[in-house]
Short mmCIF file of C-alpha atoms (C1' of nucleotides) in Angstrom, two decimals:
data_model
loop_
_atom_site.label_atom_id
_atom_site.label_comp_id
_atom_site.label_asym_id
_atom_site.label_seq_id
_atom_site.Cartn_x
_atom_site.Cartn_y
_atom_site.Cartn_z
CA MET A 46 -22.16 5.32 18.75
CA THR A 47 -18.48 4.82 18.15
CA ASN A 48 -16.14 6.84 20.30
CA LYS A 49 -15.04 9.72 18.15
CA PRO A 50 -12.64 12.09 19.83
CA LYS A 51 -13.07 15.66 18.75
CA SER A 52 -10.35 17.04 16.56
CA ALA A 53 -8.93 19.05 19.42
CA GLU A 54 -8.45 15.97 21.57
CA ARG A 55 -6.43 14.01 19.05
CA LYS A 56 -2.72 14.46 18.61
CA ARG A 57 -1.40 16.11 15.52
CA GLY A 58 -0.34 13.60 12.88
CA SER A 59 -2.68 10.86 14.03
CA GLY A 60 -5.58 12.03 11.89
CA ALA A 61 -5.01 9.87 8.86
CA GLN A 62 -4.04 6.90 11.01
CA PHE A 63 -7.23 7.32 12.99
CA VAL A 64 -9.45 7.48 9.92
CA TYR A 65 -7.57 4.56 8.41
CA SER A 66 -8.17 2.22 11.32
CA ILE A 67 -11.81 3.26 11.63
CA LEU A 68 -12.53 2.67 7.96
CA ARG A 69 -10.49 -0.51 7.88
CA ASP A 70 -12.45 -2.01 10.75
CA GLU A 71 -15.75 -0.98 9.25
CA ILE A 72 -14.81 -2.52 5.93
CA LEU A 73 -13.59 -5.79 7.44
CA ASP A 74 -16.61 -6.03 9.75
CA LEU A 75 -18.90 -5.43 6.78
CA THR A 76 -20.33 -2.37 8.47
CA LEU A 77 -19.41 -0.85 5.13
CA LEU A 78 -20.68 -3.33 2.57
CA PRO A 79 -18.68 -4.16 -0.56
CA GLY A 80 -19.62 -1.82 -3.36
CA SER A 81 -20.94 0.91 -1.10
CA PRO A 82 -19.57 4.35 -1.93
CA ILE A 83 -17.49 6.34 0.54
CA ASP A 84 -18.36 10.01 0.54
CA GLU A 85 -15.42 12.10 1.67
CA ILE A 86 -17.52 15.01 2.81
CA ARG A 87 -19.94 12.94 4.85
CA LEU A 88 -17.00 11.12 6.41
CA SER A 89 -15.29 14.39 7.25
CA GLU A 90 -18.47 15.54 8.95
CA ARG A 91 -18.91 12.27 10.82
CA LEU A 92 -15.35 12.24 12.12
CA SER A 93 -15.29 16.03 12.49
CA MET A 94 -12.10 16.65 10.57
CA SER A 95 -10.98 17.98 7.22
CA ARG A 96 -11.04 16.03 3.99
CA THR A 97 -7.26 15.90 3.77
CA PRO A 98 -6.56 13.18 6.39
CA ILE A 99 -9.54 11.26 5.08
CA ARG A 100 -8.12 11.29 1.58
CA GLU A 101 -4.79 10.04 2.90
CA ALA A 102 -6.52 7.16 4.63
CA LEU A 103 -8.39 6.35 1.42
CA VAL A 104 -5.15 6.32 -0.56
CA ARG A 105 -3.67 3.89 1.90
CA LEU A 106 -6.73 1.66 1.81
CA ALA A 107 -6.68 1.75 -1.98
CA SER A 108 -3.05 0.66 -2.10
CA GLU A 109 -4.00 -2.32 0.05
CA GLY A 110 -6.91 -3.16 -2.20
CA LEU A 111 -9.63 -2.59 0.38
CA VAL A 112 -11.21 0.25 -1.56
CA THR A 113 -11.29 1.13 -5.25
CA THR A 114 -11.12 4.72 -6.40
CA LEU A 115 -12.90 5.57 -9.62
CA PRO A 116 -11.27 8.68 -11.09
CA ASN A 117 -13.35 11.79 -10.45
CA ARG A 118 -15.99 9.49 -9.03
CA SER A 119 -16.63 8.25 -5.53
CA THR A 120 -14.33 5.60 -4.11
CA VAL A 121 -16.15 2.39 -3.24
CA VAL A 122 -15.46 -0.50 -0.91
CA SER A 123 -13.82 -3.22 -2.97
CA ASN A 124 -15.96 -6.15 -3.93
CA ILE A 125 -15.16 -9.69 -2.93
CA ASP A 126 -14.17 -11.47 -6.11
CA PHE A 127 -16.06 -14.73 -5.81
CA MET A 128 -14.97 -15.83 -9.24
CA ASN A 129 -11.32 -15.91 -8.17
CA LEU A 130 -11.66 -17.18 -4.64
CA HIS A 131 -9.38 -20.09 -5.49
CA THR A 132 -6.47 -17.70 -5.79
CA PHE A 133 -7.21 -16.54 -2.28
CA PHE A 134 -7.39 -20.08 -0.94
CA ASP A 135 -4.20 -21.01 -2.73
CA ALA A 136 -2.24 -18.07 -1.35
CA MET A 137 -3.74 -18.50 2.10
CA THR A 138 -2.69 -22.12 2.31
CA LEU A 139 0.83 -21.40 1.15
CA MET A 140 1.26 -18.49 3.54
CA TYR A 141 -0.05 -20.51 6.47
CA ARG A 142 2.50 -23.18 5.68
CA VAL A 143 5.45 -20.88 5.08
CA THR A 144 4.93 -18.67 8.11
CA THR A 145 4.26 -21.58 10.45
CA ARG A 146 7.37 -23.26 9.12
CA LEU A 147 9.48 -20.18 9.77
CA ALA A 148 7.95 -19.71 13.19
CA ALA A 149 9.01 -23.25 14.07
CA GLN A 150 12.53 -22.37 13.02
CA PHE A 151 13.01 -18.92 14.47
CA HIS A 152 10.62 -18.41 17.38
CA THR A 153 11.85 -17.01 20.67
CA PRO A 154 10.33 -17.60 24.12
CA ALA A 155 8.64 -14.22 23.86
CA ASP A 156 7.05 -15.26 20.58
CA MET A 157 5.70 -18.44 22.14
CA ALA A 158 4.21 -16.50 25.01
CA ALA A 159 2.47 -14.14 22.60
CA ILE A 160 1.20 -17.00 20.47
CA ARG A 161 -0.17 -18.81 23.51
CA ALA A 162 -1.91 -15.65 24.64
CA ARG A 163 -3.64 -15.35 21.28
CA GLN A 164 -4.58 -18.99 21.39
CA ALA A 165 -6.12 -18.50 24.83
CA GLU A 166 -8.21 -15.62 23.49
CA PHE A 167 -9.32 -17.77 20.58
CA ALA A 168 -10.28 -20.64 22.88
CA LYS A 169 -12.28 -18.24 25.01
CA ALA A 170 -14.14 -16.92 21.98
CA VAL A 171 -14.95 -20.45 20.85
CA ALA A 172 -16.12 -21.41 24.33
CA ALA A 173 -18.39 -18.37 24.35
CA GLN A 174 -19.64 -19.29 20.84
CA ASP A 175 -18.99 -15.68 19.85
CA ALA A 176 -18.57 -15.98 16.09
CA LEU A 177 -17.31 -12.45 15.52
CA SER A 178 -14.76 -12.71 18.28
CA MET A 179 -13.67 -16.07 16.93
CA ILE A 180 -12.95 -14.54 13.56
CA ALA A 181 -10.95 -11.71 15.06
CA THR A 182 -8.94 -13.84 17.49
CA ASN A 183 -8.23 -16.48 14.87
CA ARG A 184 -6.78 -13.74 12.73
CA GLU A 185 -4.59 -12.50 15.56
CA PHE A 186 -3.38 -16.00 16.32
CA HIS A 187 -2.08 -16.58 12.83
CA ALA A 188 -0.76 -13.03 12.58
CA GLU A 189 1.30 -13.68 15.70
CA ILE A 190 2.74 -16.84 14.16
CA ALA A 191 3.59 -14.92 11.01
CA ARG A 192 5.34 -12.31 13.10
CA ALA A 193 7.39 -14.99 14.84
CA GLY A 194 8.57 -16.15 11.41
CA ARG A 195 10.39 -12.85 11.05
CA ASN A 196 10.05 -12.43 7.31
CA PRO A 197 8.38 -9.07 6.67
CA TYR A 198 7.48 -9.98 3.09
CA TYR A 199 5.59 -13.11 4.06
CA GLU A 200 4.19 -11.34 7.07
CA SER A 201 2.64 -8.51 5.09
CA LEU A 202 1.06 -10.83 2.54
CA CYS A 203 -0.21 -13.03 5.35
CA LEU A 204 -1.79 -10.07 7.11
CA ARG A 205 -3.48 -9.00 3.91
CA LEU A 206 -4.86 -12.48 3.37
CA LEU A 207 -6.02 -12.73 6.96
CA ASP A 208 -7.90 -9.47 6.57
CA GLU A 209 -9.52 -10.62 3.38
CA GLY A 210 -10.45 -13.86 5.13
CA ARG A 211 -11.88 -11.97 8.05
CA ARG A 212 -14.19 -10.12 5.70
CA LEU A 213 -15.16 -13.33 3.95
CA LEU A 214 -15.90 -15.22 7.16
CA ARG A 215 -17.82 -12.27 8.52
CA MET A 216 -20.07 -12.49 5.50
CA TYR A 217 -21.16 -16.02 6.30
CA TYR A 218 -20.93 -16.20 10.05
CA GLN A 219 -23.53 -13.52 10.51
CA SER A 220 -26.06 -15.87 8.96
CA PHE A 221 -24.67 -19.30 9.89
CA ASP A 222 -23.27 -19.02 13.36
CA ASP A 223 -24.36 -22.49 14.33
CA GLN A 224 -21.03 -24.00 13.37
CA LEU A 225 -19.05 -25.19 16.33
CA PRO A 226 -15.41 -25.47 15.37
CA ASN A 227 -14.13 -26.98 18.59
CA GLU A 228 -11.65 -28.99 16.59
CA TYR A 229 -9.99 -25.74 15.54
CA VAL A 230 -8.97 -25.14 19.13
CA GLN A 231 -7.31 -28.54 19.22
CA GLU A 232 -5.66 -27.95 15.86
CA HIS A 233 -4.28 -24.68 17.11
CA GLU A 234 -2.95 -26.40 20.23
CA ASP A 235 -1.18 -28.97 18.07
CA LEU A 236 0.22 -26.19 15.93
CA VAL A 237 1.60 -24.38 18.97
CA ALA A 238 3.18 -27.53 20.36
CA THR A 239 4.79 -28.39 17.04
CA ILE A 240 6.17 -24.89 16.64
CA GLU A 241 7.63 -24.95 20.11
CA ALA A 242 9.21 -28.36 19.41
CA ARG A 243 10.83 -26.81 16.30
CA ASP A 244 9.46 -29.65 14.19
CA VAL A 245 9.54 -27.78 10.88
CA ALA A 246 8.20 -30.54 8.65
CA ARG A 247 5.27 -31.31 10.91
CA ALA A 248 4.49 -27.62 11.36
CA ASP A 249 4.32 -27.26 7.60
CA SER A 250 2.03 -30.26 7.28
CA LEU A 251 -0.26 -29.22 10.13
CA ALA A 252 -0.58 -25.70 8.80
CA GLY A 253 -1.48 -27.11 5.39
CA THR A 254 -4.24 -29.34 6.69
CA HIS A 255 -5.50 -26.55 8.94
CA ALA A 256 -5.75 -24.26 5.95
CA ASP A 257 -7.50 -26.96 3.96
CA GLN A 258 -10.04 -27.35 6.75
CA ILE A 259 -10.82 -23.65 6.73
CA VAL A 260 -11.04 -23.58 2.97
CA GLN A 261 -13.45 -26.49 3.01
CA GLN A 262 -15.59 -24.83 5.61
CA ILE A 263 -15.78 -21.59 3.68
CA GLN A 264 -16.62 -23.44 0.50
CA ALA A 265 -19.33 -25.36 2.35
CA LEU A 266 -20.79 -22.08 3.58
CA ILE A 267 -20.69 -20.65 0.10
CA SER A 268 -22.40 -23.61 -1.53
CA ARG A 269 -25.00 -23.64 1.23
CA ASP A 270 -25.54 -19.97 0.56
CA ARG A 271 -25.82 -20.59 -3.16
CA ARG A 272 -28.45 -23.24 -2.71
CA GLN A 273 -30.56 -20.83 -0.71
CA HIS A 274 -30.35 -18.27 -3.44
CA ILE A 275 -31.51 -20.79 -5.98
CA GLU A 276 -34.48 -21.84 -3.89
CA LEU A 277 -35.81 -18.32 -3.58
CA MET B 141 16.15 17.73 -17.22
CA THR B 142 13.26 15.35 -16.88
CA ASN B 143 10.23 16.14 -18.97
CA LYS B 144 7.88 17.83 -16.56
CA PRO B 145 4.59 18.79 -18.10
CA LYS B 146 3.23 22.00 -16.67
CA SER B 147 0.21 21.63 -14.48
CA ALA B 148 -2.06 22.92 -17.20
CA GLU B 149 -0.97 20.22 -19.63
CA ARG B 150 -1.69 17.32 -17.35
CA LYS B 151 -5.12 15.81 -16.98
CA ARG B 152 -7.01 16.33 -13.77
CA GLY B 153 -6.65 13.38 -11.40
CA SER B 154 -3.31 12.24 -12.75
CA GLY B 155 -1.29 14.42 -10.43
CA ALA B 156 -0.66 11.95 -7.62
CA GLN B 157 -0.12 9.13 -10.09
CA PHE B 158 2.42 11.25 -11.94
CA VAL B 159 4.35 12.12 -8.81
CA TYR B 160 4.15 8.53 -7.64
CA SER B 161 5.73 7.08 -10.75
CA ILE B 162 8.42 9.77 -10.85
CA LEU B 163 9.41 9.24 -7.25
CA ARG B 164 9.18 5.48 -7.55
CA ASP B 165 11.55 5.39 -10.49
CA GLU B 166 13.99 7.73 -8.79
CA ILE B 167 13.97 5.60 -5.66
CA LEU B 168 14.44 2.33 -7.53
CA ASP B 169 17.14 3.80 -9.77
CA LEU B 170 18.94 5.12 -6.69
CA THR B 171 18.68 8.65 -8.03
CA LEU B 172 17.24 9.19 -4.59
CA LEU B 173 19.60 7.38 -2.25
CA PRO B 174 18.32 5.38 0.72
CA GLY B 175 18.08 7.58 3.77
CA SER B 176 17.87 10.82 1.82
CA PRO B 177 15.02 13.07 2.93
CA ILE B 178 12.18 14.05 0.61
CA ASP B 179 11.17 17.66 0.99
CA GLU B 180 7.55 18.18 0.03
CA ILE B 181 7.94 21.85 -0.75
CA ARG B 182 11.01 21.44 -2.93
CA LEU B 183 9.27 18.61 -4.75
CA SER B 184 6.16 20.68 -5.27
CA GLU B 185 8.34 23.42 -6.78
CA ARG B 186 10.27 20.99 -8.95
CA LEU B 187 7.14 19.37 -10.35
CA SER B 188 5.23 22.66 -10.31
CA MET B 189 2.19 21.45 -8.44
CA SER B 190 0.67 21.73 -5.00
CA ARG B 191 1.76 19.71 -1.99
CA THR B 192 -1.48 17.75 -1.89
CA PRO B 193 -0.85 15.33 -4.79
CA ILE B 194 2.72 14.96 -3.60
CA ARG B 195 1.56 13.93 -0.16
CA GLU B 196 -0.77 11.37 -1.69
CA ALA B 197 2.08 9.88 -3.65
CA LEU B 198 4.19 9.75 -0.50
CA VAL B 199 1.43 7.96 1.39
CA ARG B 200 1.25 5.38 -1.36
CA LEU B 201 5.00 4.91 -1.39
CA ALA B 202 5.00 4.59 2.39
CA SER B 203 2.36 1.88 2.32
CA GLU B 204 4.57 -0.03 -0.11
CA GLY B 205 7.57 0.40 2.13
CA LEU B 206 9.61 2.48 -0.30
CA VAL B 207 9.69 5.52 1.95
CA THR B 208 9.42 5.94 5.70
CA THR B 209 7.57 8.88 7.19
CA LEU B 210 8.82 10.14 10.51
CA PRO B 211 5.94 11.92 12.28
CA ASN B 212 6.26 15.67 12.01
CA ARG B 213 9.63 15.09 10.41
CA SER B 214 10.69 14.69 6.81
CA THR B 215 9.89 11.43 5.07
CA VAL B 216 13.02 9.59 3.97
CA VAL B 217 13.75 6.97 1.34
CA SER B 218 13.68 3.60 3.07
CA ASN B 219 16.99 1.98 3.80
CA ILE B 220 17.99 -1.39 2.47
CA ASP B 221 18.07 -3.76 5.40
CA PHE B 222 21.28 -5.67 4.80
CA MET B 223 20.97 -7.53 8.07
CA ASN B 224 17.81 -9.27 6.89
CA LEU B 225 18.60 -9.82 3.25
CA HIS B 226 18.06 -13.55 3.70
CA THR B 227 14.34 -12.91 4.20
CA PHE B 228 14.33 -11.16 0.86
CA PHE B 229 16.16 -14.00 -0.86
CA ASP B 230 13.86 -16.54 0.73
CA ALA B 231 10.68 -14.79 -0.35
CA MET B 232 12.09 -14.04 -3.80
CA THR B 233 12.92 -17.68 -4.45
CA LEU B 234 9.53 -18.88 -3.32
CA MET B 235 7.68 -16.30 -5.38
CA TYR B 236 9.71 -17.08 -8.49
CA ARG B 237 8.80 -20.72 -8.07
CA VAL B 238 5.12 -20.21 -7.30
CA THR B 239 4.41 -17.69 -10.03
CA THR B 240 6.32 -19.65 -12.67
CA ARG B 241 4.47 -22.75 -11.63
CA LEU B 242 1.12 -21.01 -11.99
CA ALA B 243 2.11 -19.47 -15.29
CA ALA B 244 2.87 -22.96 -16.59
CA GLN B 245 -0.61 -24.02 -15.56
CA PHE B 246 -2.73 -21.11 -16.61
CA HIS B 247 -0.98 -19.17 -19.38
CA THR B 248 -2.84 -18.15 -22.52
CA PRO B 249 -1.35 -17.55 -25.96
CA ALA B 250 -1.47 -13.82 -25.29
CA ASP B 251 0.53 -14.32 -22.09
CA MET B 252 3.18 -16.26 -23.97
CA ALA B 253 3.48 -13.52 -26.57
CA ALA B 254 3.94 -10.92 -23.87
CA ILE B 255 6.50 -13.04 -22.02
CA ARG B 256 8.46 -13.61 -25.21
CA ALA B 257 8.43 -9.90 -25.93
CA ARG B 258 9.90 -9.17 -22.51
CA GLN B 259 12.48 -11.86 -23.00
CA ALA B 260 13.48 -10.32 -26.33
CA GLU B 261 13.97 -6.96 -24.61
CA PHE B 262 16.07 -8.61 -21.93
CA ALA B 263 18.21 -10.38 -24.51
CA LYS B 264 18.76 -7.10 -26.31
CA ALA B 265 19.85 -5.40 -23.10
CA VAL B 266 22.29 -8.20 -22.36
CA ALA B 267 23.66 -8.07 -25.88
CA ALA B 268 24.20 -4.35 -25.51
CA GLN B 269 25.84 -4.93 -22.10
CA ASP B 270 23.56 -2.23 -20.73
CA ALA B 271 23.46 -3.12 -17.02
CA LEU B 272 20.67 -0.73 -16.10
CA SER B 273 18.48 -1.86 -18.94
CA MET B 274 19.19 -5.46 -18.01
CA ILE B 275 17.91 -4.87 -14.51
CA ALA B 276 14.75 -3.21 -15.74
CA THR B 277 13.94 -5.74 -18.44
CA ASN B 278 14.67 -8.68 -16.17
CA ARG B 279 12.15 -7.24 -13.74
CA GLU B 280 9.56 -6.88 -16.47
CA PHE B 281 10.15 -10.43 -17.67
CA HIS B 282 9.40 -11.96 -14.31
CA ALA B 283 6.54 -9.53 -13.69
CA GLU B 284 4.95 -10.75 -16.92
CA ILE B 285 5.26 -14.36 -15.78
CA ALA B 286 3.68 -13.47 -12.46
CA ARG B 287 0.82 -11.80 -14.30
CA ALA B 288 0.28 -14.92 -16.38
CA GLY B 289 -0.07 -16.90 -13.15
CA ARG B 290 -3.26 -14.95 -12.45
CA ASN B 291 -3.04 -14.84 -8.69
CA PRO B 292 -3.18 -11.20 -7.62
CA TYR B 293 -1.85 -11.95 -4.14
CA TYR B 294 1.29 -13.65 -5.40
CA GLU B 295 1.57 -11.09 -8.14
CA SER B 296 1.62 -8.11 -5.84
CA LEU B 297 4.20 -9.64 -3.51
CA CYS B 298 6.27 -10.64 -6.51
CA LEU B 299 6.18 -7.10 -7.88
CA ARG B 300 7.23 -5.71 -4.54
CA LEU B 301 10.14 -8.13 -4.35
CA LEU B 302 11.18 -7.41 -7.92
CA ASP B 303 11.27 -3.71 -7.13
CA GLU B 304 13.34 -4.26 -4.04
CA GLY B 305 15.65 -6.44 -6.11
CA ARG B 306 15.91 -3.81 -8.78
CA ARG B 307 17.13 -1.35 -6.20
CA LEU B 308 19.56 -3.85 -4.78
CA LEU B 309 21.02 -4.79 -8.15
CA ARG B 310 21.26 -1.17 -9.13
CA MET B 311 23.40 -0.57 -6.09
CA TYR B 312 26.05 -3.04 -7.21
CA TYR B 313 25.83 -2.89 -10.97
CA GLN B 314 26.77 0.73 -11.04
CA SER B 315 30.17 -0.23 -9.70
CA PHE B 316 30.60 -3.75 -11.08
CA ASP B 317 29.14 -3.81 -14.53
CA ASP B 318 31.75 -6.18 -15.85
CA GLN B 319 29.56 -9.21 -15.16
CA LEU B 320 28.28 -10.88 -18.30
CA PRO B 321 25.25 -12.94 -17.49
CA ASN B 322 24.77 -14.53 -20.88
CA GLU B 323 23.64 -17.69 -19.18
CA TYR B 324 20.66 -15.77 -17.81
CA VAL B 325 19.37 -15.35 -21.34
CA GLN B 326 19.55 -19.09 -21.85
CA GLU B 327 17.92 -19.75 -18.49
CA HIS B 328 15.10 -17.43 -19.42
CA GLU B 329 14.67 -19.22 -22.73
CA ASP B 330 14.42 -22.54 -20.94
CA LEU B 331 11.93 -21.05 -18.54
CA VAL B 332 9.75 -19.79 -21.38
CA ALA B 333 9.85 -23.14 -23.16
CA THR B 334 8.95 -25.04 -20.02
CA ILE B 335 6.06 -22.72 -19.25
CA GLU B 336 4.72 -23.07 -22.76
CA ALA B 337 4.98 -26.88 -22.49
CA ARG B 338 2.93 -26.66 -19.28
CA ASP B 339 5.57 -28.72 -17.45
CA VAL B 340 4.70 -27.52 -13.97
CA ALA B 341 7.28 -29.51 -12.02
CA ARG B 342 10.13 -28.51 -14.29
CA ALA B 343 9.01 -24.87 -14.28
CA ASP B 344 9.11 -24.91 -10.50
CA SER B 345 12.56 -26.44 -10.45
CA LEU B 346 13.98 -24.13 -13.11
CA ALA B 347 12.61 -21.06 -11.37
CA GLY B 348 14.18 -22.23 -8.12
CA THR B 349 17.63 -22.69 -9.59
CA HIS B 350 17.31 -19.42 -11.48
CA ALA B 351 16.52 -17.64 -8.22
CA ASP B 352 19.43 -19.37 -6.52
CA GLN B 353 21.75 -18.16 -9.26
CA ILE B 354 20.65 -14.59 -8.80
CA VAL B 355 20.92 -14.84 -5.03
CA GLN B 356 24.42 -16.21 -5.34
CA GLN B 357 25.42 -13.44 -7.69
CA ILE B 358 24.09 -10.74 -5.41
CA GLN B 359 25.81 -12.31 -2.43
CA ALA B 360 29.04 -12.46 -4.41
CA LEU B 361 28.72 -8.79 -5.25
CA ILE B 362 28.05 -7.96 -1.63
CA SER B 363 31.01 -9.91 -0.30
CA ARG B 364 33.24 -8.39 -2.97
CA ASP B 365 31.98 -4.99 -1.93
CA ARG B 366 32.65 -5.80 1.72
CA ARG B 367 36.22 -6.82 1.00
CA GLN B 368 36.85 -3.49 -0.69
CA HIS B 369 35.52 -1.64 2.29
CA ILE B 370 37.81 -3.57 4.60
CA GLU B 371 40.82 -2.86 2.46
CA LEU B 372 40.34 0.88 2.54
"C1'" DC C 285 34.97 27.01 27.23
"C1'" DG C 286 30.96 24.06 27.71
"C1'" DT C 287 26.25 23.14 28.75
"C1'" DA C 288 21.30 24.12 29.66
"C1'" DG C 289 17.61 26.75 28.38
"C1'" DA C 290 15.21 30.05 25.32
"C1'" DT C 291 14.34 31.52 20.62
"C1'" DT C 292 14.21 31.19 15.85
"C1'" DT C 293 13.50 28.69 11.70
"C1'" DA C 294 12.09 25.23 8.72
"C1'" DT C 295 8.85 21.65 7.60
"C1'" DT C 296 4.98 19.05 8.31
"C1'" DG C 297 -0.27 18.24 9.34
"C1'" DT C 298 -4.61 20.30 8.74
"C1'" DC C 299 -7.98 23.31 7.02
"C1'" DG C 300 -11.39 25.82 4.02
"C1'" DA C 301 -12.19 27.20 -0.63
"C1'" DC C 302 -12.39 26.90 -5.55
"C1'" DA C 303 -12.45 24.70 -10.10
"C1'" DA C 304 -12.98 20.58 -13.03
"C1'" DA C 305 -15.47 16.49 -14.07
"C1'" DC C 306 -19.12 13.44 -13.96
"C1'" DA C 307 -24.20 12.19 -13.01
"C1'" DA C 308 -28.78 13.41 -13.02
"C1'" DA C 309 -32.53 16.34 -14.01
"C1'" DA C 310 -34.74 19.35 -17.05
"C1'" DT C 311 -35.67 21.07 -21.50
"C1'" DA C 312 -36.06 21.23 -26.56
"C1'" DC C 313 -37.16 19.03 -30.60
"C1'" DA C 314 -38.69 15.49 -33.94
"C1'" DT D 79 -43.78 10.04 -26.82
"C1'" DG D 80 -38.97 9.26 -27.24
"C1'" DT D 81 -34.41 11.00 -27.92
"C1'" DA D 82 -30.80 14.48 -27.96
"C1'" DT D 83 -29.07 18.46 -25.66
"C1'" DT D 84 -28.62 21.78 -22.13
"C1'" DT D 85 -28.64 22.83 -17.39
"C1'" DT D 86 -28.13 21.88 -12.78
"C1'" DG D 87 -26.12 19.81 -8.88
"C1'" DT D 88 -22.94 16.99 -6.45
"C1'" DT D 89 -18.37 15.15 -5.54
"C1'" DT D 90 -13.77 14.97 -6.40
"C1'" DG D 91 -8.85 16.99 -7.35
"C1'" DT D 92 -6.03 20.79 -6.43
"C1'" DC D 93 -4.54 24.86 -4.31
"C1'" DG D 94 -2.71 28.39 -0.94
"C1'" DA D 95 -2.59 29.49 3.87
"C1'" DC D 96 -2.22 28.70 8.76
"C1'" DA D 97 -1.06 26.16 13.01
"C1'" DA D 98 1.77 22.79 15.40
"C1'" DT D 99 5.94 20.55 16.05
"C1'" DA D 100 10.75 19.40 16.03
"C1'" DA D 101 15.41 20.70 14.60
"C1'" DA D 102 18.75 24.29 14.63
"C1'" DT D 103 20.52 28.40 16.36
"C1'" DC D 104 21.45 31.58 19.75
"C1'" DT D 105 22.02 33.22 24.48
"C1'" DA D 106 22.93 33.10 29.33
"C1'" DC D 107 25.29 31.25 32.95
"C1'" DG D 108 28.38 28.08 35.29
#
DNA sequence: CGTAGATTTATTGTCGACAAACAAAATACA
DNA sequence: TGTATTTTGTTTGTCGACAATAAATCTACG
């Protein structure tokens, strides 16, 4: 299935990193569902390597909150805390605003080129109506803006939130992929233009409304989902 | 020197956690200076345990940015990036404001009791003119406020920034401990009162000015330090 | 005397194995 | 039959050892 290089083919020192990125992707793509246990031995067999690099990857994932390790018990994929989603929305909105603001202040021509490239990928995914690709490219677009802001503290929180959002969106887009967010492409275009123009106030405002839009959409998906559950 | 329980005395599963907290404290207290290498074998001898739990602790510290692992080379304590301190100040100020704001909105009686307890400890440290204790208790005070805000995303960033700040302050207070920040005690009192009164706007504003004060003090210490270096 | 290459040494990354802890199954007993 | 207890099995936490890699040292040669 997935390309798994044999242990001999991989370079020394890349083991944990390799396992980390594999697991991370599987968690964020919901290939590993929230709450499902992660067996170290089975994983070591699947990736044909020792338990040591796998444990290191798990420690890293745990420190980022993607997995939860029960002492002396199996580590499980962290659940999505639906009760406290508002904290996620709140932080997401603020980080969108702050990073976009900083990007408008500090971007370089190279940053703009990178941002435009991400935006092009996002537009292509939307045109193709590929929901999964949309989620991924949207994440990369905002990650690139955060990078241009050049504040590693904001950037790391933003990346964490984008990952969490990717997982959340993945959960709903696999059932409701009939949404057509063409307006998001336009909003992104406006965002890019405003950043390039170094219009800090407008960048802040646009990022805020953009975040609100996404929040509203997710909430709509959730309530739609809830209603279904009730009707069963 | 330090109380090191023999491996038999410690509970199974607490090994990595134990090493983590030891190393973390030593890094933040500057017992381990930035840039100094961390030898796994020497550490395993010093703490009388295998290299495995030590490596886990190092992975955790690396994912929090406190140490940097050079591939196939020794992991070193992360340097303080003086060139980009402004990003730290920026994030610190925003997080002070946001978490204090949220604490004003969502605090419970239990939160207030905990915050007051931390404030009492801080006041005691200031009264005793114990610079190191001041740094630690100030950190705990703001960490408690962040906890009362009940947003885990803000809270984790805030904790990270407080740690970084603890290290930074430690660097200057060990040479210039003649500062007497009695006004900080009063500012903290005002902060507590405003939070309890649920005055969100004023809490935001107070937290902002409080952060500005601290930033100014650190910058003053840095410039004073610079002048000394030039005069040598 | 200095520099390039070979060799040694020290330290990390990985592995397989064992022991402790928890969960589940099986058994004893009322 | 139901509950408490023992036994069994599975998975983690820890350990010591080995292999790979880079730094440090040494050697040869200009």
